[in-house]
Amino acid sequence: FDNVLFGPQTEVFEVSGMPMVDNCMSGYNSSIFAYGQTGAGKTHTMLGQIDKSKSPSERGLAPRVFEYLFQKIGEEEDAKGRDSLRYSCRCSFLEIYNETITDLLNPSATNLQIREDTHGCFVEYLTETEVLNVDDVLTLMRHGAENRHTGETRLNRESSRSHSVFTCTVEKTSKASNGVTSVICSRLNLIDLAGSERVHGGALGGSHAVGNHFKEAVHINKSLTTLGRVIMELVEAQRSGRLGRHIPYRDSRLTFLLQDS
């Protein structure tokens, strides 16, 4: 790890959020994962108190990230002129529950499939909504969060039982003095992972999940294991210089979807 944070939500944003927004503005796909055991506070860290007027200090990473993103967009457009530089943003929100993808902005659209084209991976028929400011983004987040799968376990009264992926596609259109127009697209992904859990054993005695909760735990743990393997393989490929080595992206929906981010 690079940092151990004990401070407020602002510190998490400054260490993790700001660099990712800067990367995205430079044209690179970027992802922020909230990972940990069930009940550790992942959703609180990612979303926190979305409503700024109620408890500003408790706002999570996501509201702060998008405030910063639209601030940077406004500054760049004002500096270069909107006739020569224009940004547009589109957002989507999905969950992966038992390896099934559902559109959180349109919950009737479920069992969606991941496709590939020349631009990379995408989810077929997933809702994408244009957003103009941070309030538009937070409205989508609130709406999607209400449709997410949660459940009570022995370790957490409101445990997230699915991975959620909120994606903002940033499109930068610039026009050079010679009249040539260029378009650069990048994606910023905020991923709130389902909590890992031991069904039996562990320091807290395990979740003792049975029935549907046991099935959920199996899918969650398998998906998180795959994510860990992919990250380790990427690190090893970078260290060894063997960039052509096999990375098991297709072993889970989450890693397959995010392989270019």
mmCIF file of C-alpha atoms in Angstrom:
data_model
loop_
_atom_site.group_PDB
_atom_site.id
_atom_site.type_symbol
_atom_site.label_atom_id
_atom_site.label_comp_id
_atom_site.label_asym_id
_atom_site.label_seq_id
_atom_site.Cartn_x
_atom_site.Cartn_y
_atom_site.Cartn_z
ATOM 1 C CA PHE A 1 0.000 0.000 0.000
ATOM 2 C CA ASP A 2 1.044 3.619 -0.478
ATOM 3 C CA ASN A 3 -0.882 5.357 2.297
ATOM 4 C CA VAL A 4 -2.634 4.675 5.589
ATOM 5 C CA LEU A 5 -5.280 7.317 6.223
ATOM 6 C CA PHE A 6 -6.742 8.129 9.627
ATOM 7 C CA GLY A 7 -8.042 11.596 8.802
ATOM 8 C CA PRO A 8 -11.360 12.964 7.508
ATOM 9 C CA GLN A 9 -13.047 12.363 4.146
ATOM 10 C CA THR A 10 -11.171 15.331 2.665
ATOM 11 C CA GLU A 11 -7.879 13.476 3.122
ATOM 12 C CA VAL A 12 -9.171 10.439 1.223
ATOM 13 C CA PHE A 13 -10.223 12.729 -1.623
ATOM 14 C CA GLU A 14 -6.903 14.569 -1.777
ATOM 15 C CA VAL A 15 -4.863 11.353 -1.810
ATOM 16 C CA SER A 16 -7.074 9.150 -4.002
ATOM 17 C CA GLY A 17 -9.626 11.300 -5.798
ATOM 18 C CA MET A 18 -7.731 14.313 -7.146
ATOM 19 C CA PRO A 19 -5.018 12.331 -9.002
ATOM 20 C CA MET A 20 -7.657 10.167 -10.701
ATOM 21 C CA VAL A 21 -9.569 13.212 -11.944
ATOM 22 C CA ASP A 22 -6.327 14.758 -13.218
ATOM 23 C CA ASN A 23 -5.531 11.505 -15.074
ATOM 24 C CA CYS A 24 -9.018 11.427 -16.596
ATOM 25 C CA MET A 25 -8.731 15.049 -17.745
ATOM 26 C CA SER A 26 -5.455 14.078 -19.446
ATOM 27 C CA GLY A 27 -7.244 11.375 -21.446
ATOM 28 C CA TYR A 28 -6.542 8.253 -19.353
ATOM 29 C CA ASN A 29 -9.188 5.809 -18.141
ATOM 30 C CA SER A 30 -9.128 5.764 -14.340
ATOM 31 C CA SER A 31 -10.748 3.632 -11.631
ATOM 32 C CA ILE A 32 -11.178 3.995 -7.885
ATOM 33 C CA PHE A 33 -12.094 0.843 -5.919
ATOM 34 C CA ALA A 34 -13.526 0.715 -2.400
ATOM 35 C CA TYR A 35 -12.424 -2.722 -1.165
ATOM 36 C CA GLY A 36 -12.665 -4.415 2.226
ATOM 37 C CA GLN A 37 -14.561 -6.711 4.550
ATOM 38 C CA THR A 38 -18.315 -6.320 4.894
ATOM 39 C CA GLY A 39 -19.090 -3.568 7.396
ATOM 40 C CA ALA A 40 -15.699 -1.863 6.966
ATOM 41 C CA GLY A 41 -17.219 1.386 5.657
ATOM 42 C CA LYS A 42 -16.675 1.133 1.878
ATOM 43 C CA THR A 43 -20.007 2.683 0.871
ATOM 44 C CA HIS A 44 -19.570 5.425 3.489
ATOM 45 C CA THR A 45 -16.122 6.205 2.071
ATOM 46 C CA MET A 46 -17.359 6.189 -1.528
ATOM 47 C CA LEU A 47 -20.669 8.053 -1.074
ATOM 48 C CA GLY A 48 -20.881 9.295 2.503
ATOM 49 C CA GLN A 49 -23.426 12.044 3.052
ATOM 50 C CA ILE A 50 -24.292 13.062 -0.511
ATOM 51 C CA ASP A 51 -26.353 16.093 0.557
ATOM 52 C CA LYS A 52 -23.805 18.868 1.143
ATOM 53 C CA SER A 53 -26.208 20.944 3.238
ATOM 54 C CA LYS A 54 -26.696 18.257 5.910
ATOM 55 C CA SER A 55 -23.154 17.298 6.867
ATOM 56 C CA PRO A 56 -20.459 18.736 4.572
ATOM 57 C CA SER A 57 -17.554 17.040 6.361
ATOM 58 C CA GLU A 58 -19.124 13.601 5.847
ATOM 59 C CA ARG A 59 -19.445 13.824 2.083
ATOM 60 C CA GLY A 60 -17.744 10.854 0.473
ATOM 61 C CA LEU A 61 -15.278 10.470 -2.342
ATOM 62 C CA ALA A 62 -17.810 10.523 -5.195
ATOM 63 C CA PRO A 63 -19.413 13.948 -4.516
ATOM 64 C CA ARG A 64 -15.992 15.513 -4.029
ATOM 65 C CA VAL A 65 -14.572 13.889 -7.166
ATOM 66 C CA PHE A 66 -17.307 15.266 -9.386
ATOM 67 C CA GLU A 67 -17.184 18.721 -7.830
ATOM 68 C CA TYR A 68 -13.478 18.767 -8.675
ATOM 69 C CA LEU A 69 -14.073 17.360 -12.185
ATOM 70 C CA PHE A 70 -16.590 20.041 -13.162
ATOM 71 C CA GLN A 71 -14.408 22.716 -11.568
ATOM 72 C CA LYS A 72 -11.474 21.609 -13.762
ATOM 73 C CA ILE A 73 -13.692 21.449 -16.853
ATOM 74 C CA GLY A 74 -14.955 24.993 -16.254
ATOM 75 C CA GLU A 75 -11.431 26.319 -15.733
ATOM 76 C CA GLU A 76 -10.106 24.732 -18.943
ATOM 77 C CA GLU A 77 -13.058 25.869 -21.068
ATOM 78 C CA ASP A 78 -12.780 29.421 -19.713
ATOM 79 C CA ALA A 79 -9.010 29.533 -20.243
ATOM 80 C CA LYS A 80 -9.065 28.291 -23.870
ATOM 81 C CA GLY A 81 -12.471 29.573 -24.940
ATOM 82 C CA ARG A 82 -15.568 27.494 -25.527
ATOM 83 C CA ASP A 83 -15.303 27.965 -29.293
ATOM 84 C CA SER A 84 -12.045 26.005 -29.349
ATOM 85 C CA LEU A 85 -12.560 23.608 -26.424
ATOM 86 C CA ARG A 86 -15.700 21.854 -25.265
ATOM 87 C CA TYR A 87 -16.292 19.045 -22.765
ATOM 88 C CA SER A 88 -19.294 16.749 -22.481
ATOM 89 C CA CYS A 89 -19.974 14.119 -19.807
ATOM 90 C CA ARG A 90 -22.219 11.038 -19.798
ATOM 91 C CA CYS A 91 -22.876 8.821 -16.790
ATOM 92 C CA SER A 92 -24.064 5.255 -16.238
ATOM 93 C CA PHE A 93 -24.651 3.227 -13.075
ATOM 94 C CA LEU A 94 -24.762 -0.575 -12.909
ATOM 95 C CA GLU A 95 -24.514 -3.368 -10.394
ATOM 96 C CA ILE A 96 -23.077 -6.862 -10.709
ATOM 97 C CA TYR A 97 -25.127 -9.185 -8.512
ATOM 98 C CA ASN A 98 -24.347 -12.912 -8.623
ATOM 99 C CA GLU A 99 -22.452 -12.202 -11.885
ATOM 100 C CA THR A 100 -25.604 -10.687 -13.445
ATOM 101 C CA ILE A 101 -25.448 -7.078 -14.660
ATOM 102 C CA THR A 102 -28.396 -4.762 -13.952
ATOM 103 C CA ASP A 103 -28.848 -1.129 -14.967
ATOM 104 C CA LEU A 104 -29.397 0.766 -11.704
ATOM 105 C CA LEU A 105 -30.890 3.721 -13.602
ATOM 106 C CA ASN A 106 -33.412 1.369 -15.236
ATOM 107 C CA PRO A 107 -33.740 -1.700 -12.968
ATOM 108 C CA SER A 108 -36.042 -3.508 -15.396
ATOM 109 C CA ALA A 109 -33.020 -3.861 -17.696
ATOM 110 C CA THR A 110 -31.225 -6.863 -16.210
ATOM 111 C CA ASN A 111 -29.007 -9.718 -17.393
ATOM 112 C CA LEU A 112 -27.203 -7.220 -19.638
ATOM 113 C CA GLN A 113 -24.253 -8.461 -21.683
ATOM 114 C CA ILE A 114 -20.716 -7.128 -22.071
ATOM 115 C CA ARG A 115 -19.669 -6.558 -25.690
ATOM 116 C CA GLU A 116 -16.414 -5.544 -27.316
ATOM 117 C CA ASP A 117 -15.730 -3.314 -30.296
ATOM 118 C CA THR A 118 -12.805 -1.275 -31.591
ATOM 119 C CA HIS A 119 -13.245 1.188 -28.720
ATOM 120 C CA GLY A 120 -13.108 -1.483 -25.968
ATOM 121 C CA CYS A 121 -15.660 -3.138 -23.685
ATOM 122 C CA PHE A 122 -19.162 -1.812 -23.081
ATOM 123 C CA VAL A 123 -22.456 -3.042 -21.618
ATOM 124 C CA GLU A 124 -25.125 -3.451 -24.255
ATOM 125 C CA TYR A 125 -28.349 -1.428 -23.697
ATOM 126 C CA LEU A 126 -26.961 0.279 -20.568
ATOM 127 C CA THR A 127 -28.499 3.717 -19.905
ATOM 128 C CA GLU A 128 -26.113 6.638 -20.409
ATOM 129 C CA THR A 129 -27.327 10.064 -19.284
ATOM 130 C CA GLU A 130 -25.718 13.368 -20.190
ATOM 131 C CA VAL A 131 -24.808 15.458 -17.139
ATOM 132 C CA LEU A 132 -24.075 19.183 -17.058
ATOM 133 C CA ASN A 133 -23.012 19.703 -13.442
ATOM 134 C CA VAL A 134 -22.373 17.944 -10.142
ATOM 135 C CA ASP A 135 -26.040 18.143 -9.103
ATOM 136 C CA ASP A 136 -27.006 16.085 -12.173
ATOM 137 C CA VAL A 137 -24.449 13.444 -11.181
ATOM 138 C CA LEU A 138 -25.614 13.250 -7.563
ATOM 139 C CA THR A 139 -29.234 12.904 -8.668
ATOM 140 C CA LEU A 140 -28.261 9.836 -10.717
ATOM 141 C CA MET A 141 -26.260 8.436 -7.785
ATOM 142 C CA ARG A 142 -29.175 8.772 -5.384
ATOM 143 C CA HIS A 143 -31.577 7.171 -7.847
ATOM 144 C CA GLY A 144 -29.245 4.253 -8.575
ATOM 145 C CA ALA A 145 -28.298 3.648 -4.941
ATOM 146 C CA GLU A 146 -31.979 3.092 -4.083
ATOM 147 C CA ASN A 147 -32.109 0.164 -6.524
ATOM 148 C CA ARG A 148 -28.991 -1.638 -5.309
ATOM 149 C CA HIS A 149 -29.110 -5.082 -3.656
ATOM 150 C CA THR A 150 -28.452 -4.950 0.097
ATOM 151 C CA GLY A 151 -29.131 -7.440 2.863
ATOM 152 C CA GLU A 152 -28.628 -8.022 6.559
ATOM 153 C CA THR A 153 -25.870 -10.383 7.631
ATOM 154 C CA ARG A 154 -24.455 -11.288 11.026
ATOM 155 C CA LEU A 155 -21.570 -8.853 10.391
ATOM 156 C CA ASN A 156 -23.458 -5.936 8.844
ATOM 157 C CA ARG A 157 -27.087 -4.786 9.089
ATOM 158 C CA GLU A 158 -27.041 -3.198 5.611
ATOM 159 C CA SER A 159 -24.438 -5.166 3.676
ATOM 160 C CA SER A 160 -23.969 -4.375 -0.027
ATOM 161 C CA ARG A 161 -24.555 -7.690 -1.817
ATOM 162 C CA SER A 162 -23.391 -6.487 -5.229
ATOM 163 C CA HIS A 163 -20.580 -4.558 -6.871
ATOM 164 C CA SER A 164 -21.686 -1.155 -8.137
ATOM 165 C CA VAL A 165 -19.887 0.665 -10.952
ATOM 166 C CA PHE A 166 -20.586 4.350 -11.574
ATOM 167 C CA THR A 167 -18.942 5.470 -14.810
ATOM 168 C CA CYS A 168 -18.504 8.978 -16.159
ATOM 169 C CA THR A 169 -17.364 9.220 -19.780
ATOM 170 C CA VAL A 170 -15.584 12.503 -20.415
ATOM 171 C CA GLU A 171 -15.394 13.644 -24.024
ATOM 172 C CA LYS A 172 -13.036 16.487 -24.898
ATOM 173 C CA THR A 173 -13.506 18.171 -28.278
ATOM 174 C CA SER A 174 -10.825 20.672 -29.278
ATOM 175 C CA LYS A 175 -10.414 22.708 -32.444
ATOM 176 C CA ALA A 176 -6.937 23.754 -33.560
ATOM 177 C CA SER A 177 -6.113 27.039 -35.262
ATOM 178 C CA ASN A 178 -5.840 25.228 -38.618
ATOM 179 C CA GLY A 179 -9.438 24.037 -38.264
ATOM 180 C CA VAL A 180 -8.640 20.407 -37.382
ATOM 181 C CA THR A 181 -10.974 19.010 -34.696
ATOM 182 C CA SER A 182 -9.822 16.262 -32.321
ATOM 183 C CA VAL A 183 -11.871 14.260 -29.848
ATOM 184 C CA ILE A 184 -10.433 12.480 -26.784
ATOM 185 C CA CYS A 185 -12.582 10.180 -24.638
ATOM 186 C CA SER A 186 -11.735 8.866 -21.189
ATOM 187 C CA ARG A 187 -13.669 7.129 -18.426
ATOM 188 C CA LEU A 188 -13.703 7.651 -14.688
ATOM 189 C CA ASN A 189 -15.025 4.608 -12.811
ATOM 190 C CA LEU A 190 -16.040 4.621 -9.141
ATOM 191 C CA ILE A 191 -16.459 1.047 -7.926
ATOM 192 C CA ASP A 192 -18.064 0.218 -4.584
ATOM 193 C CA LEU A 193 -17.294 -3.465 -4.152
ATOM 194 C CA ALA A 194 -19.439 -5.897 -2.236
ATOM 195 C CA GLY A 195 -17.858 -6.739 1.113
ATOM 196 C CA SER A 196 -15.694 -9.824 1.377
ATOM 197 C CA GLU A 197 -16.799 -12.198 4.115
ATOM 198 C CA ARG A 198 -15.941 -15.488 5.735
ATOM 199 C CA VAL A 199 -18.959 -17.696 6.074
ATOM 200 C CA HIS A 200 -17.327 -19.586 8.949
ATOM 201 C CA GLY A 201 -14.363 -18.722 11.135
ATOM 202 C CA GLY A 202 -12.356 -15.522 11.232
ATOM 203 C CA ALA A 203 -11.852 -13.073 14.079
ATOM 204 C CA LEU A 204 -15.591 -12.270 14.248
ATOM 205 C CA GLY A 205 -16.791 -15.834 13.854
ATOM 206 C CA GLY A 206 -17.941 -15.520 10.242
ATOM 207 C CA SER A 207 -21.218 -14.361 8.707
ATOM 208 C CA HIS A 208 -22.942 -17.801 9.006
ATOM 209 C CA ALA A 209 -24.638 -17.054 5.665
ATOM 210 C CA VAL A 210 -27.154 -19.620 4.416
ATOM 211 C CA GLY A 211 -29.520 -19.878 1.450
ATOM 212 C CA ASN A 212 -29.431 -16.897 -0.904
ATOM 213 C CA HIS A 213 -26.927 -15.063 1.274
ATOM 214 C CA PHE A 214 -24.559 -18.028 1.021
ATOM 215 C CA LYS A 215 -24.897 -17.981 -2.785
ATOM 216 C CA GLU A 216 -24.207 -14.245 -2.772
ATOM 217 C CA ALA A 217 -21.128 -14.719 -0.590
ATOM 218 C CA VAL A 218 -19.734 -17.371 -2.955
ATOM 219 C CA HIS A 219 -20.107 -15.089 -5.999
ATOM 220 C CA ILE A 220 -18.726 -12.081 -4.117
ATOM 221 C CA ASN A 221 -15.642 -13.894 -2.844
ATOM 222 C CA LYS A 222 -14.941 -15.503 -6.230
ATOM 223 C CA SER A 223 -15.194 -12.130 -7.982
ATOM 224 C CA LEU A 224 -12.932 -10.432 -5.432
ATOM 225 C CA THR A 225 -10.390 -13.244 -5.736
ATOM 226 C CA THR A 226 -10.336 -12.749 -9.512
ATOM 227 C CA LEU A 227 -9.862 -9.002 -9.072
ATOM 228 C CA GLY A 228 -6.915 -9.668 -6.763
ATOM 229 C CA ARG A 229 -5.360 -12.079 -9.267
ATOM 230 C CA VAL A 230 -5.735 -9.583 -12.117
ATOM 231 C CA ILE A 231 -4.079 -6.805 -10.104
ATOM 232 C CA MET A 232 -1.204 -9.103 -9.076
ATOM 233 C CA GLU A 233 -0.695 -10.262 -12.682
ATOM 234 C CA LEU A 234 -0.629 -6.653 -13.898
ATOM 235 C CA VAL A 235 1.916 -5.697 -11.227
ATOM 236 C CA GLU A 236 4.081 -8.715 -12.073
ATOM 237 C CA ALA A 237 3.864 -7.984 -15.813
ATOM 238 C CA GLN A 238 5.025 -4.421 -15.187
ATOM 239 C CA ARG A 239 7.883 -5.546 -12.933
ATOM 240 C CA SER A 240 9.134 -8.261 -15.281
ATOM 241 C CA GLY A 241 8.600 -6.316 -18.489
ATOM 242 C CA ARG A 242 6.575 -9.212 -19.909
ATOM 243 C CA LEU A 243 3.607 -7.092 -20.940
ATOM 244 C CA GLY A 244 2.231 -9.815 -23.222
ATOM 245 C CA ARG A 245 1.565 -12.304 -20.411
ATOM 246 C CA HIS A 246 -1.967 -13.619 -19.918
ATOM 247 C CA ILE A 247 -4.196 -11.569 -17.596
ATOM 248 C CA PRO A 248 -7.390 -13.416 -16.515
ATOM 249 C CA TYR A 249 -9.786 -10.526 -17.199
ATOM 250 C CA ARG A 250 -12.546 -12.814 -18.486
ATOM 251 C CA ASP A 251 -12.784 -14.825 -15.266
ATOM 252 C CA SER A 252 -15.337 -12.356 -13.852
ATOM 253 C CA ARG A 253 -17.765 -9.769 -15.194
ATOM 254 C CA LEU A 254 -16.144 -6.990 -13.152
ATOM 255 C CA THR A 255 -12.611 -7.472 -14.452
ATOM 256 C CA PHE A 256 -13.820 -8.089 -18.008
ATOM 257 C CA LEU A 257 -15.760 -4.822 -17.987
ATOM 258 C CA LEU A 258 -12.914 -2.768 -16.500
ATOM 259 C CA GLN A 259 -9.992 -4.325 -18.375
ATOM 260 C CA ASP A 260 -9.166 -1.095 -20.275
ATOM 261 C CA SER A 261 -9.462 1.081 -17.164
#
